[in-house]
Tab-separated table of C-alpha atoms in Angstrom:
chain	number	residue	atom	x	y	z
A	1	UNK	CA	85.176	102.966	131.631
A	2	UNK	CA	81.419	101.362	131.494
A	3	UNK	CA	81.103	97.840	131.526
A	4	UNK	CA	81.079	97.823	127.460
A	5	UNK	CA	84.058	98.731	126.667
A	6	UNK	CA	85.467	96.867	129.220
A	7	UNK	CA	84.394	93.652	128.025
A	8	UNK	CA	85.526	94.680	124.646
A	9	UNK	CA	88.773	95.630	125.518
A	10	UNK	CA	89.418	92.451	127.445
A	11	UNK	CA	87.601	89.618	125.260
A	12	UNK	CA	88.384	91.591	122.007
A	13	UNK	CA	92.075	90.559	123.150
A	14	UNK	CA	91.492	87.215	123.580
A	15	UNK	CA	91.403	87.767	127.485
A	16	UNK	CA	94.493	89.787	127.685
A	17	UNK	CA	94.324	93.296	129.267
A	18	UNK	CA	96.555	96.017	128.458
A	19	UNK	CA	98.472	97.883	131.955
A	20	UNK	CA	100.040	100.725	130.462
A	21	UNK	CA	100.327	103.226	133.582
A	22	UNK	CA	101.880	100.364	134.629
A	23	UNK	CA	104.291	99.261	132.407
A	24	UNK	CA	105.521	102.775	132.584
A	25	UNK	CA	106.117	103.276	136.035
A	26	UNK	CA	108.396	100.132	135.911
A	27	UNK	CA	110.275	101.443	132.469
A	28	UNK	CA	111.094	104.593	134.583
A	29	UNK	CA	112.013	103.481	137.598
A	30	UNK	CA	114.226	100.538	136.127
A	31	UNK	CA	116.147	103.180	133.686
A	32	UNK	CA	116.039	105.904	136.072
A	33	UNK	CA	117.363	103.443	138.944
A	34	UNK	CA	120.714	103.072	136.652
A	35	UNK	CA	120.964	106.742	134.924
A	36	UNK	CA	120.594	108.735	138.566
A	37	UNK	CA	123.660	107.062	139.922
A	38	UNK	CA	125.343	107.764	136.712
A	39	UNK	CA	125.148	111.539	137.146
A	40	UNK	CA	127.669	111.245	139.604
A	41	UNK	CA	130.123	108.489	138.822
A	42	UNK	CA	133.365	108.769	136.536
A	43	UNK	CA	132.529	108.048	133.083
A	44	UNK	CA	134.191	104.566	132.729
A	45	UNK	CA	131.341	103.401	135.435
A	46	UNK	CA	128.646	105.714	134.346
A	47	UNK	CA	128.674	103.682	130.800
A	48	UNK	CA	127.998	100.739	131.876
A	49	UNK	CA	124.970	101.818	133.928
A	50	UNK	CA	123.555	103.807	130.947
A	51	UNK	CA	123.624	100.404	129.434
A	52	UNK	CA	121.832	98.992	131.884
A	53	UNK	CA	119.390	101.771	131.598
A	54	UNK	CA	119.246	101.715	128.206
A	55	UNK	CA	117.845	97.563	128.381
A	56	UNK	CA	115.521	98.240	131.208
A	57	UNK	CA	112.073	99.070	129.064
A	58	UNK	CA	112.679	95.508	126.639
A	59	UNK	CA	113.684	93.830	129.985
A	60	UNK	CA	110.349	95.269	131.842
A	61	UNK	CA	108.387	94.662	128.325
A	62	UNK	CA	109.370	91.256	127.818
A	63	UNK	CA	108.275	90.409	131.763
A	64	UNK	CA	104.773	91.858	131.539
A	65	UNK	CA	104.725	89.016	128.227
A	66	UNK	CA	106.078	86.545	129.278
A	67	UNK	CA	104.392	86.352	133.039
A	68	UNK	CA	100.890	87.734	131.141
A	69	UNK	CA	99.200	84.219	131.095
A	70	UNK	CA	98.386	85.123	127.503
A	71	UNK	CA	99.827	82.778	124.629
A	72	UNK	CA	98.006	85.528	121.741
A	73	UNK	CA	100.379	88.366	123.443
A	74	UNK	CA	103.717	85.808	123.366
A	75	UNK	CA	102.741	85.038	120.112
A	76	UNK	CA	102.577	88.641	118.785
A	77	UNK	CA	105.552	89.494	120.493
A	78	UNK	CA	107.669	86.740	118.357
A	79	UNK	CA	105.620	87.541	115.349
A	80	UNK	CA	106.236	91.255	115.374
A	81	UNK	CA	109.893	91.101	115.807
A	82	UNK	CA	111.139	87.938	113.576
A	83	UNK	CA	107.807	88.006	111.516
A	84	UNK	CA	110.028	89.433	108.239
A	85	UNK	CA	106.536	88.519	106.030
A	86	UNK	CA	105.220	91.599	107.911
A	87	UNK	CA	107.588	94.597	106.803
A	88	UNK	CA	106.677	96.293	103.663
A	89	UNK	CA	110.215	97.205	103.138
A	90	UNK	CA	109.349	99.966	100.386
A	91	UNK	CA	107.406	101.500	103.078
A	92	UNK	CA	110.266	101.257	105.177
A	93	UNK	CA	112.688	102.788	102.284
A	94	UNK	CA	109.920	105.819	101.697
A	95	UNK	CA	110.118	106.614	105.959
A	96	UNK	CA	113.904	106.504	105.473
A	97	UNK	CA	114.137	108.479	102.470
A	98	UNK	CA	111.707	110.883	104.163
A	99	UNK	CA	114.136	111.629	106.426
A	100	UNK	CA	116.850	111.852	104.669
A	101	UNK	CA	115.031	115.095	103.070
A	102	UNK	CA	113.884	116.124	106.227
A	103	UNK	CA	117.938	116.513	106.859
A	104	UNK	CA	118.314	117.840	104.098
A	105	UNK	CA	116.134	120.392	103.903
A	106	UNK	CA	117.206	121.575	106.975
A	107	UNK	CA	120.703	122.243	106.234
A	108	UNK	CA	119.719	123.835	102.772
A	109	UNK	CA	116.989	126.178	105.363
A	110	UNK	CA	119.778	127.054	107.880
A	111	UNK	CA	122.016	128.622	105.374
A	112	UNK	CA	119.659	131.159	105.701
A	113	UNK	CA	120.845	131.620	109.282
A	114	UNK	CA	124.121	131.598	108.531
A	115	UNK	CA	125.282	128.258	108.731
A	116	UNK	CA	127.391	126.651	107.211
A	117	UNK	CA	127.291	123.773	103.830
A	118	UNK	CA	129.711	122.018	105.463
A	119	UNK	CA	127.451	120.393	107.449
A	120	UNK	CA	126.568	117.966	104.201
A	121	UNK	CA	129.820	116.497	105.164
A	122	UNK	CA	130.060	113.292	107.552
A	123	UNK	CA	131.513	113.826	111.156
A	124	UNK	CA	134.817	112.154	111.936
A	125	UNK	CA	133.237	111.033	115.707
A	126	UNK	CA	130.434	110.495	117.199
A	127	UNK	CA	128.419	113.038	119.259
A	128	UNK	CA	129.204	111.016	122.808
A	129	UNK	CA	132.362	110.366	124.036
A	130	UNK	CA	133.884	107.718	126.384
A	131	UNK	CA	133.470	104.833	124.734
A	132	UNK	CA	135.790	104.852	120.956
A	133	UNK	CA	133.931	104.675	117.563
A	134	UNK	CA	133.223	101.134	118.048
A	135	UNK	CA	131.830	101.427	121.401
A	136	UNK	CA	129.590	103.727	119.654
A	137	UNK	CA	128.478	102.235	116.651
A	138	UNK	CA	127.683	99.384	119.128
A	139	UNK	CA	125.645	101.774	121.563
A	140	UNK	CA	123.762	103.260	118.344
A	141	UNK	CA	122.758	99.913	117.241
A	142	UNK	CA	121.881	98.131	120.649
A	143	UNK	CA	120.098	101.448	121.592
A	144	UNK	CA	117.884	101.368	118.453
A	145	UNK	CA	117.292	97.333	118.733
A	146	UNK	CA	116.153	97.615	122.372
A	147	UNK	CA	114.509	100.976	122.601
A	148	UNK	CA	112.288	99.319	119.699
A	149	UNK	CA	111.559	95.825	121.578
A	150	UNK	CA	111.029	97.644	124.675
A	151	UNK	CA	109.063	100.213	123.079
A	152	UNK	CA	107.372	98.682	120.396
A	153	UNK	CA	107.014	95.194	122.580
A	154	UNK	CA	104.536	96.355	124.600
A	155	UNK	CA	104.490	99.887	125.757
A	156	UNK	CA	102.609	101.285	121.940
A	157	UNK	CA	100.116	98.968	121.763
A	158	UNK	CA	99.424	99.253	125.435
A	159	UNK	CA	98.054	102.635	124.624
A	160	UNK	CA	97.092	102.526	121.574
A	161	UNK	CA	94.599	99.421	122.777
A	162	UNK	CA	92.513	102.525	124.434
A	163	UNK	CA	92.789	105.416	121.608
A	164	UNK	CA	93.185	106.141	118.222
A	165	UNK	CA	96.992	106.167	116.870
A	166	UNK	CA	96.979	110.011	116.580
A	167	UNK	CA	96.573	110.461	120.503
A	168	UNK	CA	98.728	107.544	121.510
A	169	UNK	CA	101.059	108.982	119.121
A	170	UNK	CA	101.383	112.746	121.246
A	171	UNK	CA	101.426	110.159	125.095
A	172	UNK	CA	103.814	108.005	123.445
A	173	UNK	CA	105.940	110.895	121.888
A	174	UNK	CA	105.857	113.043	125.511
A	175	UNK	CA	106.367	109.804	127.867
A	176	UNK	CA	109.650	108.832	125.829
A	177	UNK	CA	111.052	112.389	125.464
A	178	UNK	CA	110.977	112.662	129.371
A	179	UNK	CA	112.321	109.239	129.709
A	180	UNK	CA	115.951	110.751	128.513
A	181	UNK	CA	115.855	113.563	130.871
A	182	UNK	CA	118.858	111.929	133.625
A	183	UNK	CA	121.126	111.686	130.001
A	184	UNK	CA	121.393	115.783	129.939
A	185	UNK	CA	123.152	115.575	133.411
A	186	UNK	CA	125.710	112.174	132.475
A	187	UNK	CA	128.880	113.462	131.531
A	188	UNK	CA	129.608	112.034	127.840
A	189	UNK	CA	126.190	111.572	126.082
A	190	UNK	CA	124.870	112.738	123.876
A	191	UNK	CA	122.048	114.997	125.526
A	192	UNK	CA	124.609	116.531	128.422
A	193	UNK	CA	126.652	118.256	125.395
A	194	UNK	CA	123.347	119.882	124.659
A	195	UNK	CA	123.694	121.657	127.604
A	196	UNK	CA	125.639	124.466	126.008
A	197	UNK	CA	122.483	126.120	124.947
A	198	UNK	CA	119.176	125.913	127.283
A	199	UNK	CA	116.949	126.148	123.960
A	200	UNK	CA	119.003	122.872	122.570
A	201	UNK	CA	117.917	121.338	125.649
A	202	UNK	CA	114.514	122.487	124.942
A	203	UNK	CA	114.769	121.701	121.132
A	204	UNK	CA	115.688	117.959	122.081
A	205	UNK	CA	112.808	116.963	124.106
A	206	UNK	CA	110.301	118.651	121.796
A	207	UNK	CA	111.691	117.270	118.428
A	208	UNK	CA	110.635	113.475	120.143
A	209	UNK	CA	107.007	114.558	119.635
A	210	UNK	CA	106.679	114.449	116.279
A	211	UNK	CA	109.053	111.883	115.707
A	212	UNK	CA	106.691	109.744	117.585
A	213	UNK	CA	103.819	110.183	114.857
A	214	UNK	CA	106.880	108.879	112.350
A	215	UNK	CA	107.777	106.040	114.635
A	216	UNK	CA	104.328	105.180	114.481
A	217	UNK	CA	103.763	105.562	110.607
A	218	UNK	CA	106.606	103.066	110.379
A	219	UNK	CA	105.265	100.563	112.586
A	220	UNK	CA	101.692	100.450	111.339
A	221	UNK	CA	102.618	100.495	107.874
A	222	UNK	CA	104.533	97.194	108.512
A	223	UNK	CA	102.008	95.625	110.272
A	224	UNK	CA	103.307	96.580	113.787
A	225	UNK	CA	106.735	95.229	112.916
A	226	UNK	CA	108.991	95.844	115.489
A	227	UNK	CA	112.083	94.877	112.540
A	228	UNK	CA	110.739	97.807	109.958
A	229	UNK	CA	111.147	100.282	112.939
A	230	UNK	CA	114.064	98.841	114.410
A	231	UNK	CA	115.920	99.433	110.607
A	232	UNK	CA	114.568	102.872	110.434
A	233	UNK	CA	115.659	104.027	114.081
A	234	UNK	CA	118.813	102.688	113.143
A	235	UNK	CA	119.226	105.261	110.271
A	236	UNK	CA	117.500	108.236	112.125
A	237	UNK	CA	120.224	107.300	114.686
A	238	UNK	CA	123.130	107.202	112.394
A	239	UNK	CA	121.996	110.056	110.415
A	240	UNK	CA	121.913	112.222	114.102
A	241	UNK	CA	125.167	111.069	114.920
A	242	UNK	CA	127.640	111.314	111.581
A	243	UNK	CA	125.850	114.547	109.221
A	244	UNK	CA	127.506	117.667	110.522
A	245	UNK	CA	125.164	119.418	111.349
A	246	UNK	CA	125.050	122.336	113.711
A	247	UNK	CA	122.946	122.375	117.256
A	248	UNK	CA	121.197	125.299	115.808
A	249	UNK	CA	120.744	123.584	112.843
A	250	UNK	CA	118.479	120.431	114.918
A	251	UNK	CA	116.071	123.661	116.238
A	252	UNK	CA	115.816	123.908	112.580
A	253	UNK	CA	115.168	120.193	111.854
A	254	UNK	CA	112.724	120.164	114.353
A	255	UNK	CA	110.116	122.253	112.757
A	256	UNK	CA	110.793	120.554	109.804
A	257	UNK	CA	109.744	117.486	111.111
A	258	UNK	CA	106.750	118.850	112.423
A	259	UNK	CA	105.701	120.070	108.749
A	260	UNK	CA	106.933	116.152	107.278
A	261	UNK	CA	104.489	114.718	110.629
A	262	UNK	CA	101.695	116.564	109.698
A	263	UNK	CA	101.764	115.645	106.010
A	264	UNK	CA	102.358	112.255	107.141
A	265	UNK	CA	99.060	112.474	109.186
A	266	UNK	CA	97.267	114.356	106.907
A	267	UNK	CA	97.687	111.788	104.089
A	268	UNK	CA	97.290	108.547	106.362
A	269	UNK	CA	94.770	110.065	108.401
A	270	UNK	CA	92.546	107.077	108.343
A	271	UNK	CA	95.835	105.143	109.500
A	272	UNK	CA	96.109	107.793	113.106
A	273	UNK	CA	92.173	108.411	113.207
A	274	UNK	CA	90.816	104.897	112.824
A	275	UNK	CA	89.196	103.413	116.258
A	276	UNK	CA	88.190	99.775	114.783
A	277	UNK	CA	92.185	98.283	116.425
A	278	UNK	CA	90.430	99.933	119.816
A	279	UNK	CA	90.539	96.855	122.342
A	280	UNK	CA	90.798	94.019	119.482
A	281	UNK	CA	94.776	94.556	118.656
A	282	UNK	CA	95.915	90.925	119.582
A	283	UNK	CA	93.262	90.021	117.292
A	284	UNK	CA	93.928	92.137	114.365
């Protein structure tokens, strides 16, 4: 980095630089820290340090705030997540209605495989077991509130302070589909009942990708609005956990959320390809 930008990235944020190698080093090591013991304790303690895990990136995001020295990056923390004035919440109904056809379309595509239409139907449980329905609706909504603070706190703008949003979009996507990888091996989630099938594995960590670019749309739509994506992860959560469909199904979903991301890109390409946010986000 010549001495240009680096005065631009620093001064251009009001004297605040972004550490985002990092930030993630400590997001990994304080999840990981929690879900690699989990792997081989009974369930009933396993949960609890999946929880644990699960808080670690807003705990390690709201540190590298709070002890930054900067008031403009405290200040756009609070802003972004109470800052209601900032969601465009018909934006935020368009990403969710996206999705909704991107389900949709899916199911209606694997009948072609030989699924079945009874996947249109909601489950009766939830895809993890161990902790009742109410333990988790709870883990649903606590996991899409703090993945977003923690996420969406720092760890986005951290990259996307050095690239345009397309790029930060494919780091962002890759970095948090690896961060789940201890969850296929926990007994009970989610990801370890994936384990069935190698290529559902497979088909998990890939789908995050794209999903990132979505994530993304969401976010800069609302004027990075932690809130708008918060709502939206919500649904995409729900919507995972209660439609019926099939494993094989998801493989399906998956490359029709690709074809959804690239439209998405295609028509907001100024949105991914701009560079003028490049080392000037806390000021813009």
């Amino acid at each position: 980095m010549n001495e240009q930008t680096k005065t631009i990235t620093t001064d251009g944020n009001k004297g605040y630089r972004y550490r985002p190698v990092l930030y993630f080093a400590m997001a990994y090591l304080f999840t990981w820290i929690f879900w690699v013991p989990a792997i081989f304790l009974p369930e009933d303690i396993s949960v609890v340090l999946m929880l644990l895990g699960l808080i670690s990136p807003a705990v390690v995001s709201t540190v590298f705030i709070m002890t930054s020295g900067s008031e403009a990056l405290k200040a756009d923390l609070k802003a972004k997540i109470f800052g209601f004035y900032k969601v465009k919440w018909l934006n935020v109904l368009l990403s969710v209605i996206v999705f909704a056809l991107i389900v949709v379309c899916s199911i209606l595509l694997s009948l072609a495989f030989g699924q079945s239409a009874d996947q249109f139907a909601f489950t009766s449980d939830f895809n993890f077991t161990g902790v009742g329905i109410a333990g988790a609706l709870f883990t649903i909504i606590i996991a899409s509130v703090l993945e977003e603070i923690g996420w969406k706190g720092y760890c986005e703008d951290s990259i996307g302070n050095y690239m345009n949003w397309f790029w930060e979009s494919v780091i962002f996507g890759a970095i948090w589909s690896f961060w789940h990888f201890p969850l296929i091996f926990i007994q009970g989630t989610y990801q370890a009942g994936l384990m069935v099938n190698p290529l559902f594995v497979i088909n998990f960590f890939v789908s995050a990708i794209p999903m990132g670019f979505i994530i993304t749309w969401v976010y800069l739509a609302s004027d990075r609005s932690i809130l708008a994506c918060i709502v939206f992860h919500l649904f995409v959560n729900f919507m995972q956990e209660k439609i019926a469909m099939t494993p094989e199904t998801k493989c399906v979903e998956t490359i029709v959320v690709f074809i959804a991301t690239a439209i998405i890109v295609w028509v907001k390409r100024d949105m991914f390809f701009e560079t003028r946010h490049i080392g000037r986000i806390l000021e813009t």
